[in-house]
PDB file of C-alpha atoms and ligand atoms in Angstrom:
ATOM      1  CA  UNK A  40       0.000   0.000   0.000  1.00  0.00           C
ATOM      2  CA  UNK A  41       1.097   3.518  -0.572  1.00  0.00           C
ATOM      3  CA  UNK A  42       1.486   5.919   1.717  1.00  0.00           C
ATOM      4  CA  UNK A  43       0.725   9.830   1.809  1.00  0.00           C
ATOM      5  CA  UNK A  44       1.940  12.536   3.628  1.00  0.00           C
ATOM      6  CA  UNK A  45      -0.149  15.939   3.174  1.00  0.00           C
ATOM      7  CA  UNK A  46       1.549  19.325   3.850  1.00  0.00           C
ATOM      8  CA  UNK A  47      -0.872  22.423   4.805  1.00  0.00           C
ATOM      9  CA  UNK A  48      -0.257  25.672   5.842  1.00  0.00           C
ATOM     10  CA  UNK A  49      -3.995  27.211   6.681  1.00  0.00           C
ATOM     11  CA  UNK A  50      -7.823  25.900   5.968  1.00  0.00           C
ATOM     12  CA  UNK A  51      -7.105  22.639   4.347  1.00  0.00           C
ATOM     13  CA  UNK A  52     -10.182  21.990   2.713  1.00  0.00           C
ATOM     14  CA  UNK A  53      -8.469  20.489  -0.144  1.00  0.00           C
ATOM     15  CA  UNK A  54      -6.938  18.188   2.082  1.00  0.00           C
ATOM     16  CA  UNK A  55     -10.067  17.463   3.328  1.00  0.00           C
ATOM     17  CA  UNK A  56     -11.643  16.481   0.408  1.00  0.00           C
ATOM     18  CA  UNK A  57      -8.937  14.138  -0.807  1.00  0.00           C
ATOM     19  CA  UNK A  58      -9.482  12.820   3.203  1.00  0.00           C
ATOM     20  CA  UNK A  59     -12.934  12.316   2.428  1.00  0.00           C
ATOM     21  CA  UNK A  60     -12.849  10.860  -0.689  1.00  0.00           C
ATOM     22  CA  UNK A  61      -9.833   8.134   0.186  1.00  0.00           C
ATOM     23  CA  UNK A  62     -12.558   6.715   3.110  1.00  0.00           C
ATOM     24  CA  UNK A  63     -15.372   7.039   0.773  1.00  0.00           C
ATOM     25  CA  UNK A  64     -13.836   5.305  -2.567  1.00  0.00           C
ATOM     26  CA  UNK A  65     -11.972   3.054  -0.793  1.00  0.00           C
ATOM     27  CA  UNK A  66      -8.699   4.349  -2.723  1.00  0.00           C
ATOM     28  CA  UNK A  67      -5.685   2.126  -2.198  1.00  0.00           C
ATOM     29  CA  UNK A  68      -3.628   4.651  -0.406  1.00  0.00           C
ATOM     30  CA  UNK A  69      -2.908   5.273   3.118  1.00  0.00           C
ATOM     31  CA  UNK A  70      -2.910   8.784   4.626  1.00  0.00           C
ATOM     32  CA  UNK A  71      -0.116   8.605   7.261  1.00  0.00           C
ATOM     33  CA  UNK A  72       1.047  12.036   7.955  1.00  0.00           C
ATOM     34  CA  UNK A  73      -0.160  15.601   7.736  1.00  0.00           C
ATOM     35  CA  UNK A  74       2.657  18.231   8.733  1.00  0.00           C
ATOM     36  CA  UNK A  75       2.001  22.102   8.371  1.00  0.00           C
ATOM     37  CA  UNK A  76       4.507  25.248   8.803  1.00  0.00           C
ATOM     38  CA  UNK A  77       2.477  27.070  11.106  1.00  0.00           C
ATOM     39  CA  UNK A  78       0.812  25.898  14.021  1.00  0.00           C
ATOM     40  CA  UNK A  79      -2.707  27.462  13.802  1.00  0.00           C
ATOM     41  CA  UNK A  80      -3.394  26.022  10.346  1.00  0.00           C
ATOM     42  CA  UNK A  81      -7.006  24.675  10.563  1.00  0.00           C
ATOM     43  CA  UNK A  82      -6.102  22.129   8.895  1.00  0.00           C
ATOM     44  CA  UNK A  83      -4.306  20.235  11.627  1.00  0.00           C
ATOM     45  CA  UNK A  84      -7.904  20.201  13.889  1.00  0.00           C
ATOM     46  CA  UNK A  85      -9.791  18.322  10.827  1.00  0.00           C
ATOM     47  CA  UNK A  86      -7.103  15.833  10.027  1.00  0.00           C
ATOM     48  CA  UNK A  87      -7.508  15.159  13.777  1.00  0.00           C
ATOM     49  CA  UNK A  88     -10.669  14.422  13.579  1.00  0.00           C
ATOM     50  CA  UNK A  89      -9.714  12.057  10.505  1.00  0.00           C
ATOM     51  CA  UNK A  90      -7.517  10.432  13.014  1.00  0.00           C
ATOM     52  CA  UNK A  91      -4.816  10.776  10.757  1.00  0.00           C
ATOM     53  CA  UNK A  92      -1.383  12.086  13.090  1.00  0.00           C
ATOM     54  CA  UNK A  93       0.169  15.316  12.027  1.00  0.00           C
ATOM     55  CA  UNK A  94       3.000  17.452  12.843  1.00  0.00           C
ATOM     56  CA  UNK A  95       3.870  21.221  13.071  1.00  0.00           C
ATOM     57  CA  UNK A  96       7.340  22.198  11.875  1.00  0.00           C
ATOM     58  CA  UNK A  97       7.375  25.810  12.568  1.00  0.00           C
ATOM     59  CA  UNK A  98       8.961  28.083   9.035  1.00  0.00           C
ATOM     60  CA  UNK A  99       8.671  31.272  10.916  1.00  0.00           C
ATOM     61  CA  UNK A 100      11.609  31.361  12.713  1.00  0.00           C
ATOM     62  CA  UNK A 101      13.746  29.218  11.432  1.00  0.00           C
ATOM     63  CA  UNK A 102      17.310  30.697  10.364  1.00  0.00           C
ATOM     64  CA  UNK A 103      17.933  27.783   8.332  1.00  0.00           C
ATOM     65  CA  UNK A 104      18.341  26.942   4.534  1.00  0.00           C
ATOM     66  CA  UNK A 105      15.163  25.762   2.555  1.00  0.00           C
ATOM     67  CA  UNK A 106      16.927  22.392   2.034  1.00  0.00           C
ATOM     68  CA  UNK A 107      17.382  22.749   5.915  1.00  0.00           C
ATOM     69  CA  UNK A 108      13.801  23.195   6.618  1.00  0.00           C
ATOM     70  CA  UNK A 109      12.708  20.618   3.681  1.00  0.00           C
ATOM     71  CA  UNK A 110      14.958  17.663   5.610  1.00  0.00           C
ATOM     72  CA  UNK A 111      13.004  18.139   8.576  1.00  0.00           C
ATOM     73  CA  UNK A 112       9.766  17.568   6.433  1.00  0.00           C
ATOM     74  CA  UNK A 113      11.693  14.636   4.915  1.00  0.00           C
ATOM     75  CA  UNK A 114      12.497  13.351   8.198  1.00  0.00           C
ATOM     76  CA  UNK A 115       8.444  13.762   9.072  1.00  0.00           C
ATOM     77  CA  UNK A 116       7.579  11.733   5.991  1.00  0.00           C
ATOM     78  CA  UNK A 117      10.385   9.118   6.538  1.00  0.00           C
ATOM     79  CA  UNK A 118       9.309   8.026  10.345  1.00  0.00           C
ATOM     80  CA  UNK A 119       6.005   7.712   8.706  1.00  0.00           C
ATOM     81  CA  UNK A 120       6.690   5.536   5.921  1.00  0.00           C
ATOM     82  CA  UNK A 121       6.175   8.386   2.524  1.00  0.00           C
ATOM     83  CA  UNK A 122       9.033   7.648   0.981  1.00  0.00           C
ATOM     84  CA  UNK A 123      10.580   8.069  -2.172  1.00  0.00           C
ATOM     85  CA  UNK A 124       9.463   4.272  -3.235  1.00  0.00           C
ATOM     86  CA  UNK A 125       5.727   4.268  -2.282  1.00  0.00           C
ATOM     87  CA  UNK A 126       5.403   7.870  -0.741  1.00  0.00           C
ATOM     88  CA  UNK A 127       2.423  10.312  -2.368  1.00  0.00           C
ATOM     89  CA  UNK A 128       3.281  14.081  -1.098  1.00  0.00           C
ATOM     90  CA  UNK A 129       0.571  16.306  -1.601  1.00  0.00           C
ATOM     91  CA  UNK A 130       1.234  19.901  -1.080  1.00  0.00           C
ATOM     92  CA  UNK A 131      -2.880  21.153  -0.577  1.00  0.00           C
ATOM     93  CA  UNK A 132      -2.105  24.966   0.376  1.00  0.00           C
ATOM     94  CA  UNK A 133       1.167  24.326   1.296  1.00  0.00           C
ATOM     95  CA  UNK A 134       3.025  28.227   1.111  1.00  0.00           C
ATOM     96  CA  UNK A 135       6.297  27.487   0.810  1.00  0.00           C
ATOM     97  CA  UNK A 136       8.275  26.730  -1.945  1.00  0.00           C
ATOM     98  CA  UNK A 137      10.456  23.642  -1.406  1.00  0.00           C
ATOM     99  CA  UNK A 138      14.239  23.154  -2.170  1.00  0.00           C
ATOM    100  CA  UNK A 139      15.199  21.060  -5.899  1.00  0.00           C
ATOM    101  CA  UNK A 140      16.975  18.645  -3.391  1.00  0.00           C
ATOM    102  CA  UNK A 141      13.141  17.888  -1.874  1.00  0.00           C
ATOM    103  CA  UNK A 142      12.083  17.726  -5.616  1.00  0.00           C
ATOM    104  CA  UNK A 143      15.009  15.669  -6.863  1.00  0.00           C
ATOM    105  CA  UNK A 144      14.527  13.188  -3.979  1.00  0.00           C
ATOM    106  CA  UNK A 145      10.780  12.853  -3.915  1.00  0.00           C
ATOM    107  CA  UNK A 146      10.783  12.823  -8.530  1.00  0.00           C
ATOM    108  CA  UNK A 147       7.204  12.675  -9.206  1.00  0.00           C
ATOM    109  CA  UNK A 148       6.134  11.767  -6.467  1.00  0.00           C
ATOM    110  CA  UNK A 149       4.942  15.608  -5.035  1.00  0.00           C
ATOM    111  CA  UNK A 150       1.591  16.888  -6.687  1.00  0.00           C
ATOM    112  CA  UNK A 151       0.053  20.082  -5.902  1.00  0.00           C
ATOM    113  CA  UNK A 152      -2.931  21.646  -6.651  1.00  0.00           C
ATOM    114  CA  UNK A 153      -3.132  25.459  -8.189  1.00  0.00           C
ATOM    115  CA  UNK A 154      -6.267  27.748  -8.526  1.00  0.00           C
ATOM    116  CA  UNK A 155      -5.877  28.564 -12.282  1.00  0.00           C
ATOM    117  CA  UNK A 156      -4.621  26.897 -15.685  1.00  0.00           C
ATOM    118  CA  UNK A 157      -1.408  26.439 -15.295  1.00  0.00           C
ATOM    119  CA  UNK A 158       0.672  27.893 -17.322  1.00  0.00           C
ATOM    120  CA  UNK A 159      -1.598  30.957 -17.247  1.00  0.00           C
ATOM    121  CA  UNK A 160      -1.225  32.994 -14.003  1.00  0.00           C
ATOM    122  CA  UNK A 161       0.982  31.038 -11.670  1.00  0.00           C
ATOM    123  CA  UNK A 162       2.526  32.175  -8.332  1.00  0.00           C
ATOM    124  CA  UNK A 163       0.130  34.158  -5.958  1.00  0.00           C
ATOM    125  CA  UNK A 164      -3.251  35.616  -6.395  1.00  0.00           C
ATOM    126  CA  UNK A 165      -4.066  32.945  -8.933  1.00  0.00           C
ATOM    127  CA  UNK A 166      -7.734  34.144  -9.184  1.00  0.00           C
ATOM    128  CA  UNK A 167      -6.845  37.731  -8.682  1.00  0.00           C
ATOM    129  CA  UNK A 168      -5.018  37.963 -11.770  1.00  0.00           C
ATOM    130  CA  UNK A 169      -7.561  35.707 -13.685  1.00  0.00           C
ATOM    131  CA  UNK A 170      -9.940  38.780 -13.180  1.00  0.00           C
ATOM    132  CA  UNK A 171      -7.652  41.666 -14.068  1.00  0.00           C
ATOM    133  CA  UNK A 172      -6.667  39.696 -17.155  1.00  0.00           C
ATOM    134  CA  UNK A 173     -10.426  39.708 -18.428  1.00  0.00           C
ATOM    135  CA  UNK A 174      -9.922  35.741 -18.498  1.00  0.00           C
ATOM    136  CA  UNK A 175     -12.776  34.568 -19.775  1.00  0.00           C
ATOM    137  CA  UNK A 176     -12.222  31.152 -18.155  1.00  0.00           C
ATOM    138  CA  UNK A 177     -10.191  29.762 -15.567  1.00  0.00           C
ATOM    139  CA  UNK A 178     -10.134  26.614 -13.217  1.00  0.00           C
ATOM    140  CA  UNK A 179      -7.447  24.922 -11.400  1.00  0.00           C
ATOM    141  CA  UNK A 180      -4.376  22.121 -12.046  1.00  0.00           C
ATOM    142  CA  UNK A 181      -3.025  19.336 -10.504  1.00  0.00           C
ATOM    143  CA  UNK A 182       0.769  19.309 -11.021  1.00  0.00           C
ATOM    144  CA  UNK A 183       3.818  17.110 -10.684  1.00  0.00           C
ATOM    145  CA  UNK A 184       6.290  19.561  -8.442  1.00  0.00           C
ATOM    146  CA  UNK A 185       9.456  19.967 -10.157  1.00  0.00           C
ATOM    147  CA  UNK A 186      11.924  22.964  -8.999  1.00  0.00           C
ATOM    148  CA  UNK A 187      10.067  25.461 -10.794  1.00  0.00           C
ATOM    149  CA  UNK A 188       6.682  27.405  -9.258  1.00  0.00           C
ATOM    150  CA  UNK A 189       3.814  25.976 -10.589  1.00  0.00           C
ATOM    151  CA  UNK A 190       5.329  24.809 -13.533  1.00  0.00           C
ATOM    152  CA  UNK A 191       5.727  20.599 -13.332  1.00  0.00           C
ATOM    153  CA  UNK A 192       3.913  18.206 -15.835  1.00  0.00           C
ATOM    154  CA  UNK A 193       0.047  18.497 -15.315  1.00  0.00           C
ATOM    155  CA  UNK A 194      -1.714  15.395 -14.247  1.00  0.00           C
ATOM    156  CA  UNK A 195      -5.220  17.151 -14.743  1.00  0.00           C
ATOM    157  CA  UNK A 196      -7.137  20.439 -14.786  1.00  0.00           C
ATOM    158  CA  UNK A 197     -10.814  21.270 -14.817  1.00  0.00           C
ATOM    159  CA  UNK A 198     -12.376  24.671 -15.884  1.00  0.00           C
ATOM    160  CA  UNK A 199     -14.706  27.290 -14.579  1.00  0.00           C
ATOM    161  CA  UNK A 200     -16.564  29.762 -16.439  1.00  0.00           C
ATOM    162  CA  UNK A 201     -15.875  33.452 -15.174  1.00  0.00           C
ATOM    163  CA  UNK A 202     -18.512  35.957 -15.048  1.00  0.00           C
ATOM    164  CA  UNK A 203     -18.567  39.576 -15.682  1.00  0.00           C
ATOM    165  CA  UNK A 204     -20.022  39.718 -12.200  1.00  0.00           C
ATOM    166  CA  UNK A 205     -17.301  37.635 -10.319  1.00  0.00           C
ATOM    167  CA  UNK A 206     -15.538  39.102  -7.299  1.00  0.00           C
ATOM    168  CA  UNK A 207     -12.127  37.338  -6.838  1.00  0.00           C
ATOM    169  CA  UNK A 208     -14.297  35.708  -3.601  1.00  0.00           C
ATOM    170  CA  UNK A 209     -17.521  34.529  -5.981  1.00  0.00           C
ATOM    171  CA  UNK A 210     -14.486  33.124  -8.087  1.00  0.00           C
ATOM    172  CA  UNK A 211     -12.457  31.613  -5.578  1.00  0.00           C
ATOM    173  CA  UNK A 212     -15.215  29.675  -4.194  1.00  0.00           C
ATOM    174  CA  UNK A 213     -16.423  28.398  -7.744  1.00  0.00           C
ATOM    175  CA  UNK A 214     -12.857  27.359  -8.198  1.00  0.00           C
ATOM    176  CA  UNK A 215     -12.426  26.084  -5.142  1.00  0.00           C
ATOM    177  CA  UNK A 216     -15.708  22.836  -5.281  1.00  0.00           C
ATOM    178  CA  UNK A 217     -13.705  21.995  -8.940  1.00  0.00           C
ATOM    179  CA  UNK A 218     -10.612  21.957  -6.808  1.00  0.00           C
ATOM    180  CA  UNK A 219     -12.003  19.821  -4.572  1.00  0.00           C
ATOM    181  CA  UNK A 220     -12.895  17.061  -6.858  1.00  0.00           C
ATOM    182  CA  UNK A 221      -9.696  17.415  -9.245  1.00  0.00           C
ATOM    183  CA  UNK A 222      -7.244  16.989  -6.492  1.00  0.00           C
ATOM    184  CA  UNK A 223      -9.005  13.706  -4.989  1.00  0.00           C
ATOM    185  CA  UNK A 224      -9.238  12.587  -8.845  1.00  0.00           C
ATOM    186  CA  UNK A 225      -5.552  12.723  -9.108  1.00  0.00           C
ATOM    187  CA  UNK A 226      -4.930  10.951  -6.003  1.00  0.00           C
ATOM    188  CA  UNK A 227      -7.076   8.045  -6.765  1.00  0.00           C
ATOM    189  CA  UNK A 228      -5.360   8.264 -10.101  1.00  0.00           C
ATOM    190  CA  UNK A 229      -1.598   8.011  -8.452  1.00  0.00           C
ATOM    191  CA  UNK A 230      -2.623   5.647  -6.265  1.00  0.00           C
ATOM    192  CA  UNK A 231      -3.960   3.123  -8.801  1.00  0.00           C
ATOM    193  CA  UNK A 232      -0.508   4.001 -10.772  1.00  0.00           C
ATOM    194  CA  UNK A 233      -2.111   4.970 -13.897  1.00  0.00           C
ATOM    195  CA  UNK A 234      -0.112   8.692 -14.581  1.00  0.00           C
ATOM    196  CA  UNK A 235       2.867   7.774 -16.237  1.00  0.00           C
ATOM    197  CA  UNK A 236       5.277  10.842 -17.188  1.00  0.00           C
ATOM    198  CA  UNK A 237       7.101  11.533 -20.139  1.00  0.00           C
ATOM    199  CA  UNK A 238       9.438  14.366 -20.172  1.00  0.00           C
ATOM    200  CA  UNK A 239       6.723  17.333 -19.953  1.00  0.00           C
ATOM    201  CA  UNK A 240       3.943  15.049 -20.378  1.00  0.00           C
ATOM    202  CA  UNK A 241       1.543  13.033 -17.334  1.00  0.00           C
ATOM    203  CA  UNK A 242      -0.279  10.705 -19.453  1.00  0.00           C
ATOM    204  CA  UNK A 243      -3.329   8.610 -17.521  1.00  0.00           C
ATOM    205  CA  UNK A 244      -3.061   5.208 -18.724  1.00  0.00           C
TER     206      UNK A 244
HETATM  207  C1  LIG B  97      -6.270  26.500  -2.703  1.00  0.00           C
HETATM  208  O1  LIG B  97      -6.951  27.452  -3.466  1.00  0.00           O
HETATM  209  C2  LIG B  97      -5.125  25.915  -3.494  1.00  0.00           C
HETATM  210  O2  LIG B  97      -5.376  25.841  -4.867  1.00  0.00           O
HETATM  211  C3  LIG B  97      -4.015  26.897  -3.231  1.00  0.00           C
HETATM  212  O3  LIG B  97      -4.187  27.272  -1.886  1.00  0.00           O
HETATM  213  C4  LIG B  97      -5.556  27.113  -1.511  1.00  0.00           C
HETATM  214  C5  LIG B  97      -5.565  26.208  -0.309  1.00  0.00           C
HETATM  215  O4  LIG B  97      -6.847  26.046   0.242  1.00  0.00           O
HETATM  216  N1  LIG B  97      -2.740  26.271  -3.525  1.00  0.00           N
HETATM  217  P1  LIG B  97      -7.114  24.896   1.294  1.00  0.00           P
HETATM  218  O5  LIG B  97      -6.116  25.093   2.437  1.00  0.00           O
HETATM  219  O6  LIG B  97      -6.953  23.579   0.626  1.00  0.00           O
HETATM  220  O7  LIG B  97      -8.526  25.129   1.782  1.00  0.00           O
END
């Protein structure tokens, strides 16, 4: 069985969903860890209530390097069993970028989740700048992490229609229920091994 380790920083509703949706669809994956950066991330309350253990390992103070800070996430996953042979890292509001030696050791095997499509408007603000593009759509990506931001192969997106009435918070929202069920979709689809990548290119087999 595989074994996932989910890094928050805040809400964690995404992580909640793919939570959710591992109990409900029976998806051949085990969620081991959750570890977040800051230690008032929501987040860590509802994988609690999951029953899944989690971790806080603090970013705000630390003097450290990035790869620094990454090995003590590394650490986290390793006593937990996500490793770089049958480890799933998914980074579900996670805001920190992580070191290449992170990305190098876990290749392919961190996804994250953005709230646009990628490559249009990574980095911050995703929906913000949607809007003050005059996008007419949008929608979010799930991603292979490589040492780029937002910028790995893309394992699957799914689009949402702006409107000329949309406040970046009527967006957000609308973006958010796709994001939802994208993320989990990707999950099941990593878990059952069927994403195969090929250079730039996540192919679902
Ligand atoms: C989501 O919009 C995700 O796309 C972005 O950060 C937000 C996290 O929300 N990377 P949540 O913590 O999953 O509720």
């Amino acid at each position: 069985m595989l074994n996932l380790g989910i890094l928050i920083s805040g809400r964690g509703s995404n992580m909640e969903a793919i939570l959710k949706s591992i109990k409900r669809n029976k998806i051949p994956i085990k969620p081991a860890i959750v570890i977040s950066n800051k230690a008032d991330a929501r987040g860590l309350k509802i994988a609690q209530k999951f029953g899944i253990k989690t971790e806080v390992i603090e970013s705000r103070e630390f003097k450290g390097s990035r790869w620094e800070y990454d090995k003590k996430i590394i650490d986290a996953l390793t006593r937990h069993k996500v490793t770089p042979q049958n480890g799933l890292v998914c980074l579900a509001g996670f805001m920190r970028i992580i070191s290449p030696e992170f990305v190098e050791r876990y290749r392919n095997r961190i996804i994250n989740i953005h709230p646009a499509l990628l490559p249009s408007f990574p980095g911050l603000d995703a929906q913000r700048q949607a809007l003050d593009y005059g996008a007419k759509y949008s929608g979010c990506t799930v991603h292979f992490v490589d040492s780029g931001v937002d910028t790995g192969p893309i394992i699957l997106q799914a689009v949402v229609k702006i409107k000329d009435s949309d406040t970046e918070e009527s967006l957000s929202k609308r973006i958010l229920a796709k994001e939802h069920q994208t993320y989990a979709k990707a999950v099941r689809l990593f878990a059952e091994k069927r994403i195969k990548v090929s250079g730039r290119r996540a192919v679902i087999i």
